[in-house]
Each structure stands twice: as C-alpha cells, then as structure tokens.
PDB file of C-alpha atoms in Angstrom:
ATOM      1  CA  MET U  22      97.734  86.510 124.097  1.00 54.00           C
ATOM      2  CA  THR U  23     101.659  86.723 125.184  1.00 67.00           C
ATOM      3  CA  ASP U  24     103.046  89.511 126.340  1.00 84.00           C
ATOM      4  CA  LEU U  25     104.420  90.823 122.945  1.00 86.00           C
ATOM      5  CA  TRP U  26     101.012  91.067 121.452  1.00 85.00           C
ATOM      6  CA  GLY U  27     100.149  93.177 124.471  1.00 88.00           C
ATOM      7  CA  LYS U  28     102.639  95.475 123.561  1.00 91.00           C
ATOM      8  CA  LEU U  29     101.708  95.741 119.852  1.00 92.00           C
ATOM      9  CA  GLU U  30      98.457  96.152 120.881  1.00 91.00           C
ATOM     10  CA  ALA U  31      99.241  98.952 123.246  1.00 92.00           C
ATOM     11  CA  ALA U  32     101.357 100.582 120.082  1.00 93.00           C
ATOM     12  CA  ILE U  33      98.391 100.585 118.052  1.00 92.00           C
ATOM     13  CA  ASP U  34      96.179 101.960 120.662  1.00 91.00           C
ATOM     14  CA  ASP U  35      98.491 104.661 121.074  1.00 91.00           C
ATOM     15  CA  LEU U  36      98.747 105.470 117.206  1.00 91.00           C
ATOM     16  CA  SER U  37      94.999 105.469 117.135  1.00 87.00           C
ATOM     17  CA  GLU U  38      94.703 108.300 119.759  1.00 88.00           C
ATOM     18  CA  ILE U  39      96.303 110.502 117.162  1.00 88.00           C
ATOM     19  CA  THR U  40      93.347 112.635 116.119  1.00 86.00           C
ATOM     20  CA  ASP U  41      93.616 112.200 112.488  1.00 94.00           C
ATOM     21  CA  ILE U  42      93.962 108.654 112.447  1.00 95.00           C
ATOM     22  CA  LYS U  43      90.480 106.947 112.300  1.00 92.00           C
ATOM     23  CA  ALA U  44      92.027 103.415 112.821  1.00 93.00           C
ATOM     24  CA  ALA U  45      95.234 101.344 112.321  1.00 95.00           C
ATOM     25  CA  ALA U  46      96.728  97.744 112.113  1.00 95.00           C
ATOM     26  CA  VAL U  47      99.964  95.898 112.727  1.00 95.00           C
ATOM     27  CA  VAL U  48      99.663  92.859 110.115  1.00 94.00           C
ATOM     28  CA  ARG U  49     102.119  90.363 108.893  1.00 93.00           C
ATOM     29  CA  ARG U  50     103.793  90.409 105.668  1.00 92.00           C
ATOM     30  CA  ASP U  51     102.005  87.269 104.401  1.00 90.00           C
ATOM     31  CA  GLY U  52      98.458  89.132 105.262  1.00 91.00           C
ATOM     32  CA  LEU U  53      97.785  88.012 108.658  1.00 90.00           C
ATOM     33  CA  VAL U  54      96.449  90.321 111.243  1.00 92.00           C
ATOM     34  CA  ILE U  55      98.447  90.847 114.620  1.00 91.00           C
ATOM     35  CA  THR U  56      96.562  93.664 116.240  1.00 92.00           C
ATOM     36  CA  HIS U  57      94.066  96.365 114.989  1.00 93.00           C
ATOM     37  CA  SER U  58      91.684  98.854 116.157  1.00 92.00           C
ATOM     38  CA  LEU U  59      89.914  98.660 112.867  1.00 91.00           C
ATOM     39  CA  PRO U  60      85.771  99.379 112.791  1.00 90.00           C
ATOM     40  CA  ASP U  61      83.560  96.202 113.155  1.00 90.00           C
ATOM     41  CA  SER U  62      82.295  96.795 109.561  1.00 90.00           C
ATOM     42  CA  VAL U  63      85.717  96.360 108.174  1.00 89.00           C
ATOM     43  CA  ASP U  64      87.086  92.504 107.797  1.00 90.00           C
ATOM     44  CA  PRO U  65      90.435  92.787 109.477  1.00 92.00           C
ATOM     45  CA  LYS U  66      92.088  89.913 107.283  1.00 89.00           C
ATOM     46  CA  LEU U  67      90.832  91.367 104.230  1.00 90.00           C
ATOM     47  CA  VAL U  68      92.443  94.304 105.436  1.00 91.00           C
ATOM     48  CA  ALA U  69      95.723  92.827 105.926  1.00 93.00           C
ATOM     49  CA  ALA U  70      95.818  90.739 102.943  1.00 92.00           C
ATOM     50  CA  MET U  71      95.547  93.780 100.945  1.00 93.00           C
ATOM     51  CA  THR U  72      97.855  95.716 102.614  1.00 94.00           C
ATOM     52  CA  ALA U  73     100.493  93.200 102.523  1.00 94.00           C
ATOM     53  CA  ALA U  74      99.694  93.041  98.749  1.00 94.00           C
ATOM     54  CA  ILE U  75     100.083  97.020  98.363  1.00 95.00           C
ATOM     55  CA  VAL U  76     103.291  97.432 100.203  1.00 95.00           C
ATOM     56  CA  GLY U  77     104.422  94.209  98.424  1.00 93.00           C
ATOM     57  CA  THR U  78     103.745  95.287  94.995  1.00 94.00           C
ATOM     58  CA  SER U  79     104.907  99.429  95.859  1.00 95.00           C
ATOM     59  CA  GLU U  80     108.156  97.860  96.956  1.00 93.00           C
ATOM     60  CA  MET U  81     108.595  95.840  93.701  1.00 92.00           C
ATOM     61  CA  ALA U  82     107.698  99.178  91.831  1.00 93.00           C
ATOM     62  CA  THR U  83     110.213 101.139  93.547  1.00 95.00           C
ATOM     63  CA  VAL U  84     113.040  98.518  92.584  1.00 92.00           C
ATOM     64  CA  GLN U  85     111.998  98.083  89.400  1.00 92.00           C
ATOM     65  CA  LEU U  86     111.957 101.683  88.629  1.00 95.00           C
ATOM     66  CA  ASP U  87     115.279 102.138  90.294  1.00 95.00           C
ATOM     67  CA  GLN U  88     113.715 104.815  92.847  1.00 95.00           C
ATOM     68  CA  GLY U  89     115.304 103.652  95.772  1.00 94.00           C
ATOM     69  CA  ARG U  90     113.998 102.421  99.281  1.00 93.00           C
ATOM     70  CA  PHE U  91     110.364 101.908  99.324  1.00 95.00           C
ATOM     71  CA  GLU U  92     109.286 104.262 102.357  1.00 96.00           C
ATOM     72  CA  ARG U  93     105.126 104.231 102.177  1.00 97.00           C
ATOM     73  CA  ALA U  94     102.197 103.755 100.086  1.00 97.00           C
ATOM     74  CA  VAL U  95      99.362 106.407 100.356  1.00 97.00           C
ATOM     75  CA  ILE U  96      96.219 105.686  98.683  1.00 96.00           C
ATOM     76  CA  GLU U  97      93.797 108.417  98.570  1.00 95.00           C
ATOM     77  CA  SER U  98      89.733 108.275  98.086  1.00 95.00           C
ATOM     78  CA  GLY U  99      87.019 110.183  98.812  1.00 95.00           C
ATOM     79  CA  GLY U 100      86.411 108.754 102.300  1.00 92.00           C
ATOM     80  CA  GLY U 101      90.336 109.798 103.446  1.00 95.00           C
ATOM     81  CA  LYS U 102      93.571 108.163 103.170  1.00 96.00           C
ATOM     82  CA  LEU U 103      94.940 104.554 103.615  1.00 96.00           C
ATOM     83  CA  ILE U 104      98.817 104.747 104.707  1.00 97.00           C
ATOM     84  CA  SER U 105     100.887 101.610 104.738  1.00 97.00           C
ATOM     85  CA  MET U 106     104.624 101.278 105.401  1.00 97.00           C
ATOM     86  CA  GLY U 107     107.115  98.501 106.683  1.00 96.00           C
ATOM     87  CA  ALA U 108     107.502  97.877 110.506  1.00 96.00           C
ATOM     88  CA  GLY U 109     110.676  95.674 110.082  1.00 93.00           C
ATOM     89  CA  ASP U 110     111.221  92.602 108.295  1.00 91.00           C
ATOM     90  CA  GLU U 111     108.185  90.817 109.580  1.00 90.00           C
ATOM     91  CA  ALA U 112     105.329  93.434 109.755  1.00 94.00           C
ATOM     92  CA  LEU U 113     103.661  96.369 108.240  1.00 96.00           C
ATOM     93  CA  LEU U 114     101.767  99.277 109.537  1.00 97.00           C
ATOM     94  CA  VAL U 115      98.341 100.372 108.237  1.00 96.00           C
ATOM     95  CA  ALA U 116      96.302 103.437 109.144  1.00 96.00           C
ATOM     96  CA  LEU U 117      93.159 104.821 107.546  1.00 94.00           C
ATOM     97  CA  VAL U 118      93.215 108.606 107.991  1.00 96.00           C
ATOM     98  CA  TYR U 119      90.707 111.251 107.507  1.00 95.00           C
ATOM     99  CA  LYS U 120      90.684 112.996 104.107  1.00 93.00           C
ATOM    100  CA  ASP U 121      91.806 116.716 105.621  1.00 93.00           C
ATOM    101  CA  ALA U 122      94.188 114.977 107.905  1.00 93.00           C
ATOM    102  CA  ASN U 123      97.550 116.799 108.883  1.00 92.00           C
ATOM    103  CA  LEU U 124      99.644 113.974 106.879  1.00 94.00           C
ATOM    104  CA  GLY U 125     103.078 115.535 108.505  1.00 94.00           C
ATOM    105  CA  LEU U 126     101.528 114.577 112.220  1.00 94.00           C
ATOM    106  CA  VAL U 127     100.336 111.278 110.994  1.00 96.00           C
ATOM    107  CA  LEU U 128     103.526 110.173 109.275  1.00 96.00           C
ATOM    108  CA  MET U 129     105.253 111.354 111.988  1.00 95.00           C
ATOM    109  CA  GLY U 130     103.249 109.183 114.665  1.00 95.00           C
ATOM    110  CA  MET U 131     103.261 106.259 112.152  1.00 96.00           C
ATOM    111  CA  GLU U 132     107.084 106.226 111.870  1.00 96.00           C
ATOM    112  CA  ARG U 133     107.399 106.366 115.525  1.00 96.00           C
ATOM    113  CA  VAL U 134     105.329 103.378 116.014  1.00 96.00           C
ATOM    114  CA  ALA U 135     106.777 101.308 113.135  1.00 97.00           C
ATOM    115  CA  LYS U 136     110.132 101.457 114.760  1.00 96.00           C
ATOM    116  CA  ARG U 137     108.084 100.668 118.316  1.00 95.00           C
ATOM    117  CA  VAL U 138     107.144  97.538 116.580  1.00 95.00           C
ATOM    118  CA  ASP U 139     110.093  96.681 114.781  1.00 95.00           C
ATOM    119  CA  GLY U 140     111.983  96.721 117.999  1.00 94.00           C
ATOM    120  CA  LEU U 141     109.527  94.868 119.976  1.00 92.00           C
ATOM    121  CA  LEU U 142     109.436  92.066 117.054  1.00 90.00           C
ATOM    122  CA  ARG U 143     113.554  91.959 117.468  1.00 88.00           C
ATOM    123  CA  SER U 144     113.393  91.800 121.177  1.00 86.00           C
ATOM    124  CA  GLY U 145     110.266  89.159 121.567  1.00 77.00           C
ATOM    125  CA  GLY U 146     108.478  92.117 123.512  1.00 66.00           C
ATOM    126  CA  THR U 147     111.204  91.766 126.233  1.00 63.00           C
TER     127      THR U 147
ATOM    128  CA  MET D  26      91.419  63.401  72.712  1.00 82.00           C
ATOM    129  CA  PRO D  27      90.352  62.949  76.374  1.00 83.00           C
ATOM    130  CA  ALA D  28      92.639  64.837  79.209  1.00 82.00           C
ATOM    131  CA  SER D  29      95.149  62.207  80.565  1.00 88.00           C
ATOM    132  CA  ALA D  30      96.619  62.070  84.064  1.00 85.00           C
ATOM    133  CA  GLN D  31      99.896  62.879  82.603  1.00 87.00           C
ATOM    134  CA  GLY D  32      98.259  65.922  80.644  1.00 89.00           C
ATOM    135  CA  THR D  33      96.433  67.158  83.739  1.00 88.00           C
ATOM    136  CA  GLN D  34      99.969  67.123  85.667  1.00 88.00           C
ATOM    137  CA  LYS D  35     101.113  69.306  83.126  1.00 89.00           C
ATOM    138  CA  LEU D  36      98.396  71.567  83.307  1.00 91.00           C
ATOM    139  CA  LEU D  37      99.503  71.804  87.000  1.00 89.00           C
ATOM    140  CA  ASP D  38     103.070  72.522  86.452  1.00 90.00           C
ATOM    141  CA  HIS D  39     102.251  75.091  83.882  1.00 92.00           C
ATOM    142  CA  TRP D  40      99.802  76.925  86.197  1.00 91.00           C
ATOM    143  CA  LEU D  41     101.957  76.560  89.287  1.00 91.00           C
ATOM    144  CA  TRP D  42     104.781  78.176  87.315  1.00 91.00           C
ATOM    145  CA  GLY D  43     102.496  80.945  85.978  1.00 92.00           C
ATOM    146  CA  MET D  44     101.662  81.739  89.535  1.00 90.00           C
ATOM    147  CA  LEU D  45     104.703  81.983  91.411  1.00 92.00           C
ATOM    148  CA  LYS D  46     106.000  84.097  88.444  1.00 91.00           C
ATOM    149  CA  ALA D  47     102.923  86.445  88.579  1.00 90.00           C
ATOM    150  CA  ALA D  48     103.429  86.664  92.325  1.00 91.00           C
ATOM    151  CA  GLU D  49     107.209  87.246  92.121  1.00 90.00           C
ATOM    152  CA  THR D  50     106.369  89.995  89.324  1.00 87.00           C
ATOM    153  CA  LEU D  51     103.695  91.745  91.638  1.00 87.00           C
ATOM    154  CA  GLY D  52     106.353  91.557  94.638  1.00 86.00           C
ATOM    155  CA  SER D  53     103.874  89.745  96.717  1.00 84.00           C
ATOM    156  CA  VAL D  54     104.668  85.932  97.185  1.00 89.00           C
ATOM    157  CA  GLU D  55     104.150  85.474 100.538  1.00 89.00           C
ATOM    158  CA  VAL D  56     100.495  87.187 100.696  1.00 90.00           C
ATOM    159  CA  PHE D  57      99.533  85.666  97.486  1.00 91.00           C
ATOM    160  CA  MET D  58     100.145  81.967  98.137  1.00 91.00           C
ATOM    161  CA  ARG D  59      99.226  82.097 101.347  1.00 90.00           C
ATOM    162  CA  VAL D  60      95.694  83.603 100.668  1.00 90.00           C
ATOM    163  CA  ALA D  61      95.417  81.585  97.497  1.00 91.00           C
ATOM    164  CA  GLU D  62      95.975  78.490  99.830  1.00 91.00           C
ATOM    165  CA  GLU D  63      93.754  79.612 102.404  1.00 89.00           C
ATOM    166  CA  ALA D  64      91.077  79.458 100.006  1.00 91.00           C
ATOM    167  CA  ALA D  65      91.795  76.238  98.271  1.00 91.00           C
ATOM    168  CA  LEU D  66      92.071  74.732 102.038  1.00 90.00           C
ATOM    169  CA  LYS D  67      88.470  76.119 103.132  1.00 88.00           C
ATOM    170  CA  ARG D  68      87.036  74.728  99.844  1.00 90.00           C
ATOM    171  CA  PHE D  69      88.756  71.248 100.549  1.00 88.00           C
ATOM    172  CA  PHE D  70      87.611  71.100 103.746  1.00 86.00           C
ATOM    173  CA  LEU D  71      83.844  71.975 102.845  1.00 85.00           C
ATOM    174  CA  MET D  72      83.932  69.342 100.068  1.00 84.00           C
ATOM    175  CA  GLU D  73      86.425  66.827 100.694  1.00 76.00           C
ATOM    176  CA  ARG D  74      87.352  66.523 104.472  1.00 74.00           C
ATOM    177  CA  ARG D  75      85.232  63.865 105.285  1.00 77.00           C
ATOM    178  CA  GLY D  76      87.502  61.319 107.758  1.00 79.00           C
ATOM    179  CA  PHE D  77      89.885  64.095 108.421  1.00 87.00           C
ATOM    180  CA  ARG D  78      89.987  64.465 112.015  1.00 87.00           C
ATOM    181  CA  PRO D  79      92.550  67.042 113.141  1.00 90.00           C
ATOM    182  CA  THR D  80      93.907  66.748 116.998  1.00 92.00           C
ATOM    183  CA  THR D  81      95.934  68.784 118.977  1.00 93.00           C
ATOM    184  CA  ASP D  82      99.273  66.985 118.004  1.00 96.00           C
ATOM    185  CA  PRO D  83     100.592  68.794 114.715  1.00 97.00           C
ATOM    186  CA  ARG D  84     102.310  65.955 113.721  1.00 97.00           C
ATOM    187  CA  ALA D  85      99.298  63.618 113.847  1.00 97.00           C
ATOM    188  CA  THR D  86      97.392  66.423 112.242  1.00 97.00           C
ATOM    189  CA  ILE D  87      99.728  66.484 109.183  1.00 97.00           C
ATOM    190  CA  ILE D  88      99.829  62.598 108.867  1.00 97.00           C
ATOM    191  CA  ALA D  89      95.924  62.695 108.662  1.00 95.00           C
ATOM    192  CA  TYR D  90      95.847  65.422 106.474  1.00 95.00           C
ATOM    193  CA  THR D  91      98.120  63.659 103.980  1.00 96.00           C
ATOM    194  CA  GLN D  92      96.434  60.612 104.329  1.00 94.00           C
ATOM    195  CA  ARG D  93      92.946  62.269 103.269  1.00 92.00           C
ATOM    196  CA  LEU D  94      95.065  64.073  99.964  1.00 92.00           C
ATOM    197  CA  GLY D  95      96.061  60.427  99.385  1.00 93.00           C
ATOM    198  CA  ALA D  96      92.593  58.844  99.670  1.00 91.00           C
ATOM    199  CA  GLU D  97      91.455  61.380  97.175  1.00 88.00           C
ATOM    200  CA  GLY D  98      93.936  60.523  94.811  1.00 89.00           C
ATOM    201  CA  ILE D  99      95.773  63.865  95.048  1.00 89.00           C
ATOM    202  CA  LEU D 100      99.232  62.803  96.077  1.00 92.00           C
ATOM    203  CA  ASP D 101     100.875  59.627  97.644  1.00 94.00           C
ATOM    204  CA  GLU D 102     100.252  60.093 101.134  1.00 94.00           C
ATOM    205  CA  THR D 103     103.305  57.210 101.658  1.00 95.00           C
ATOM    206  CA  ASP D 104     105.962  59.782 100.205  1.00 95.00           C
ATOM    207  CA  LEU D 105     105.823  62.192 103.353  1.00 97.00           C
ATOM    208  CA  THR D 106     106.969  61.232 106.887  1.00 97.00           C
ATOM    209  CA  ALA D 107     106.986  63.901 109.933  1.00 98.00           C
ATOM    210  CA  ARG D 108     108.542  63.871 113.235  1.00 97.00           C
ATOM    211  CA  THR D 109     108.387  66.038 116.103  1.00 97.00           C
ATOM    212  CA  ASP D 110     111.031  67.987 117.849  1.00 96.00           C
ATOM    213  CA  GLY D 111     109.914  69.962 120.868  1.00 95.00           C
ATOM    214  CA  ASP D 112     107.053  72.377 119.445  1.00 94.00           C
ATOM    215  CA  LYS D 113     108.487  72.136 115.634  1.00 97.00           C
ATOM    216  CA  VAL D 114     107.488  69.174 112.995  1.00 98.00           C
ATOM    217  CA  HIS D 115     110.053  68.187 110.539  1.00 98.00           C
ATOM    218  CA  VAL D 116     108.759  66.972 107.420  1.00 98.00           C
ATOM    219  CA  GLU D 117     110.639  64.954 104.788  1.00 98.00           C
ATOM    220  CA  ILE D 118     108.793  64.584 101.451  1.00 98.00           C
ATOM    221  CA  GLY D 119     109.894  62.238  98.691  1.00 96.00           C
ATOM    222  CA  ALA D 120     110.480  62.107  94.999  1.00 95.00           C
ATOM    223  CA  LYS D 121     106.484  61.333  94.491  1.00 94.00           C
ATOM    224  CA  CYS D 122     105.711  65.100  95.262  1.00 95.00           C
ATOM    225  CA  PRO D 123     103.170  66.276  92.700  1.00 93.00           C
ATOM    226  CA  TYR D 124     105.107  69.787  92.402  1.00 93.00           C
ATOM    227  CA  ARG D 125     108.445  68.111  92.173  1.00 94.00           C
ATOM    228  CA  LYS D 126     108.664  69.135  88.324  1.00 92.00           C
ATOM    229  CA  THR D 127     107.935  72.704  89.179  1.00 93.00           C
ATOM    230  CA  CYS D 128     110.311  73.340  91.877  1.00 94.00           C
ATOM    231  CA  THR D 129     113.132  71.319  90.324  1.00 95.00           C
ATOM    232  CA  ARG D 130     112.864  73.571  87.271  1.00 93.00           C
ATOM    233  CA  ARG D 131     112.488  76.925  89.257  1.00 93.00           C
ATOM    234  CA  ARG D 132     115.783  75.428  90.807  1.00 94.00           C
ATOM    235  CA  ASP D 133     117.353  74.527  87.726  1.00 94.00           C
ATOM    236  CA  GLU D 134     116.842  78.162  86.300  1.00 91.00           C
ATOM    237  CA  GLU D 135     118.321  79.332  89.836  1.00 91.00           C
ATOM    238  CA  ALA D 136     114.985  80.833  91.040  1.00 90.00           C
ATOM    239  CA  SER D 137     114.402  80.150  94.498  1.00 90.00           C
ATOM    240  CA  VAL D 138     112.254  77.353  95.260  1.00 93.00           C
ATOM    241  CA  TYR D 139     108.732  77.975  96.768  1.00 93.00           C
ATOM    242  CA  CYS D 140     107.471  74.841  98.437  1.00 95.00           C
ATOM    243  CA  PHE D 141     103.762  74.520  97.910  1.00 93.00           C
ATOM    244  CA  ARG D 142     103.728  71.612 100.394  1.00 96.00           C
ATOM    245  CA  ALA D 143     104.857  73.573 103.427  1.00 96.00           C
ATOM    246  CA  ARG D 144     103.112  76.342 102.566  1.00 95.00           C
ATOM    247  CA  ALA D 145      99.921  74.240 102.476  1.00 95.00           C
ATOM    248  CA  LEU D 146     100.884  72.375 105.659  1.00 96.00           C
ATOM    249  CA  SER D 147     101.575  75.528 107.452  1.00 95.00           C
ATOM    250  CA  GLU D 148      97.966  77.178 106.449  1.00 93.00           C
ATOM    251  CA  MET D 149      96.384  73.782 107.239  1.00 94.00           C
ATOM    252  CA  LEU D 150      97.847  73.720 110.810  1.00 94.00           C
ATOM    253  CA  ARG D 151      96.807  77.245 111.295  1.00 91.00           C
ATOM    254  CA  ILE D 152      92.993  76.708 110.421  1.00 89.00           C
ATOM    255  CA  THR D 153      93.007  73.297 112.422  1.00 91.00           C
ATOM    256  CA  GLN D 154      95.611  74.264 115.711  1.00 91.00           C
ATOM    257  CA  ALA D 155      94.159  77.939 115.446  1.00 86.00           C
ATOM    258  CA  LYS D 156      98.155  78.519 115.687  1.00 87.00           C
ATOM    259  CA  HIS D 157     100.118  80.271 113.316  1.00 89.00           C
ATOM    260  CA  TYR D 158     103.511  77.761 112.152  1.00 94.00           C
ATOM    261  CA  ASP D 159     106.038  79.055 110.083  1.00 93.00           C
ATOM    262  CA  TRP D 160     107.581  76.893 107.436  1.00 96.00           C
ATOM    263  CA  ARG D 161     110.777  76.765 106.447  1.00 96.00           C
ATOM    264  CA  LEU D 162     112.692  74.481 103.630  1.00 97.00           C
ATOM    265  CA  GLU D 163     115.390  73.293 104.636  1.00 97.00           C
ATOM    266  CA  SER D 164     116.714  71.878 101.796  1.00 96.00           C
ATOM    267  CA  PHE D 165     115.256  70.786  98.248  1.00 96.00           C
ATOM    268  CA  GLY D 166     116.286  67.512  97.005  1.00 95.00           C
ATOM    269  CA  VAL D 167     114.960  63.658  97.662  1.00 95.00           C
ATOM    270  CA  PRO D 168     113.732  64.228 100.074  1.00 97.00           C
ATOM    271  CA  CYS D 169     112.671  68.120 100.615  1.00 97.00           C
ATOM    272  CA  GLN D 170     113.091  68.820 104.250  1.00 98.00           C
ATOM    273  CA  ILE D 171     110.708  71.325 105.741  1.00 98.00           C
ATOM    274  CA  THR D 172     110.441  72.373 109.319  1.00 98.00           C
ATOM    275  CA  LEU D 173     107.247  73.913 110.883  1.00 97.00           C
ATOM    276  CA  ALA D 174     107.399  76.010 114.070  1.00 96.00           C
ATOM    277  CA  PRO D 175     104.701  78.135 115.778  1.00 93.00           C
ATOM    278  CA  SER D 176     105.553  81.652 115.172  1.00 89.00           C
ATOM    279  CA  HIS D 177     106.122  84.065 117.582  1.00 80.00           C
ATOM    280  CA  LEU D 178     103.690  86.357 115.852  1.00 76.00           C
ATOM    281  CA  GLU D 179     100.397  85.733 117.034  1.00 71.00           C
ATOM    282  CA  VAL D 180      97.470  86.560 114.674  1.00 71.00           C
ATOM    283  CA  ILE D 181      93.866  87.310 115.295  1.00 69.00           C
ATOM    284  CA  GLU D 182      91.187  85.483 113.191  1.00 60.00           C
ATOM    285  CA  HIS D 183      88.299  87.452 113.767  1.00 48.00           C
ATOM    286  CA  GLY D 184      87.726  90.989 115.808  1.00 43.00           C
ATOM    287  CA  LYS D 185      89.973  92.433 118.796  1.00 41.00           C
TER     288      LYS D 185
END
C-alpha cells in the first residue's frame, strides 16, 4: 500500500482514539473502503456503500429543500449513532459513536480529521 | 405475441433510463451504479465466465472480457477497441453499443451521459486486477472515447 494510504490509516487511528468513537472509516464517494477501524463483525464494504448512499441522498435533500450546504448526517439508534460527513471531493468520513457520546467533542474530532483527509488526498500524501 | 430482440432492447432502454433517474433523484448515482454493476458482474462471473481468462494486462483483459460478452450475444465485441497508454487504457466504442439509445436520449435532453460500459469495465478491472480504475467518458459520439486509469486512492476489499 502507498504512503498516502498509510497517512490515511494514521488519521483514522487518531480519530478512533477519541473515547466516544467506537470505530471509523474513510470511504470513497462511490462506496468503496479506503481504510477503517471497524470491528471484524461488520462488513466494511457494506458500511462504505451505505455511507456513500446516506451522504449522497442527504446532500440531495439539503439542495432540494434549499437548506444550503450539507454538513453531516447523524443517524441515531438504540446502540449508538452513525455520523457521516464529506472529507473533500473524493472521500467521506464515517464514525460509529456511543449512545451517550459527547457529540461536540466527536464532531470537532471528525471535522479535524475530515480536513486532514481532504488535504492528504489533494496533495497525494506528499 | 412472443418477446422480440427489439422488444427486449426497448425494455433495457426504459429500465436503464429509470435506474439512472432513480439514482439521480436519490443523489447517489456513482454509488448506486457501482454497487449494481458489482453485483451484476459477480453474478455474471459465477454463471457465464467460462473461457474468460483475465491477465495482469488491463487492456488484454478488457478485450477478453468484451469477447466473452460477444460470445454470449450480449453485445458486438468488434465494436470496441482499446490501447494502452502508460498505465492507462483508452477505449473506443462504436455505434453498436446496446446502451447508445439511452445515452443519446440523455444527451438530447441535456442530462449528463453516464457511460454504463465504462462503469462495467472499471468494475471488471477492479475485480480482476485487484486494483481500482477510475473511468472518464472523454467524449460521447461515434465512437465514444473512454479512459480508464489506476486510481490514486487505493481501496481494500476485506478487513485491514
């Protein structure tokens, strides 16, 4: 794997160190996995495809409803939250978060890593 | 009245049109079409791939794959040419492409042309070359010109 991939993996590892984040992934907008820290019980390809679909549909919804630029999608369930956001033109960032997570801290961390991922992709990892 | 080849082509045209419209409405054209193509290809490889032997050469693999489709009567394999350009492959597809009517209608209605063939070739290369190829429709016409190039964004198929 390339140096770019190694740096993206490091970004995900850093994000996963935030206590309230169970797992995270960087995925392509066409639904393929770039790197992840998802548990073995989860199919990362499925998560990647669903994340891309969720973000794509959410972006369309915000445009159609004239609500301005899409920022993030938050899906709440009994077991926790799934948060996904753009990480530049090519990629998305998704995180599985505990139910009682400090969302402010989580979002700050995700936005920081999303910018980092975007920067890495633009520069090709150099 | 039994179904005819012409009738089946019409069914394909309308279905593709509907699928693309649905994907656009949901805001997920790339992911929807990629996942659909991946599922279709995996089924195709399971059921129809006899005689198709991909190599490590993407151009040769594209030709072999297209010939396999031609042998199944799915499309005219003589309608596609491909040439290598460094690590890219440039493909030209002529007038006999089964998707041409759908693409022409999209162009005529000033919607973006989504190349199903390029999508299929990209996904086919990802499966056979274990490497992701981005696709780009350089020009729509007779022939259509497509470029397939290795993506700078590597993907992983399974766990870390």
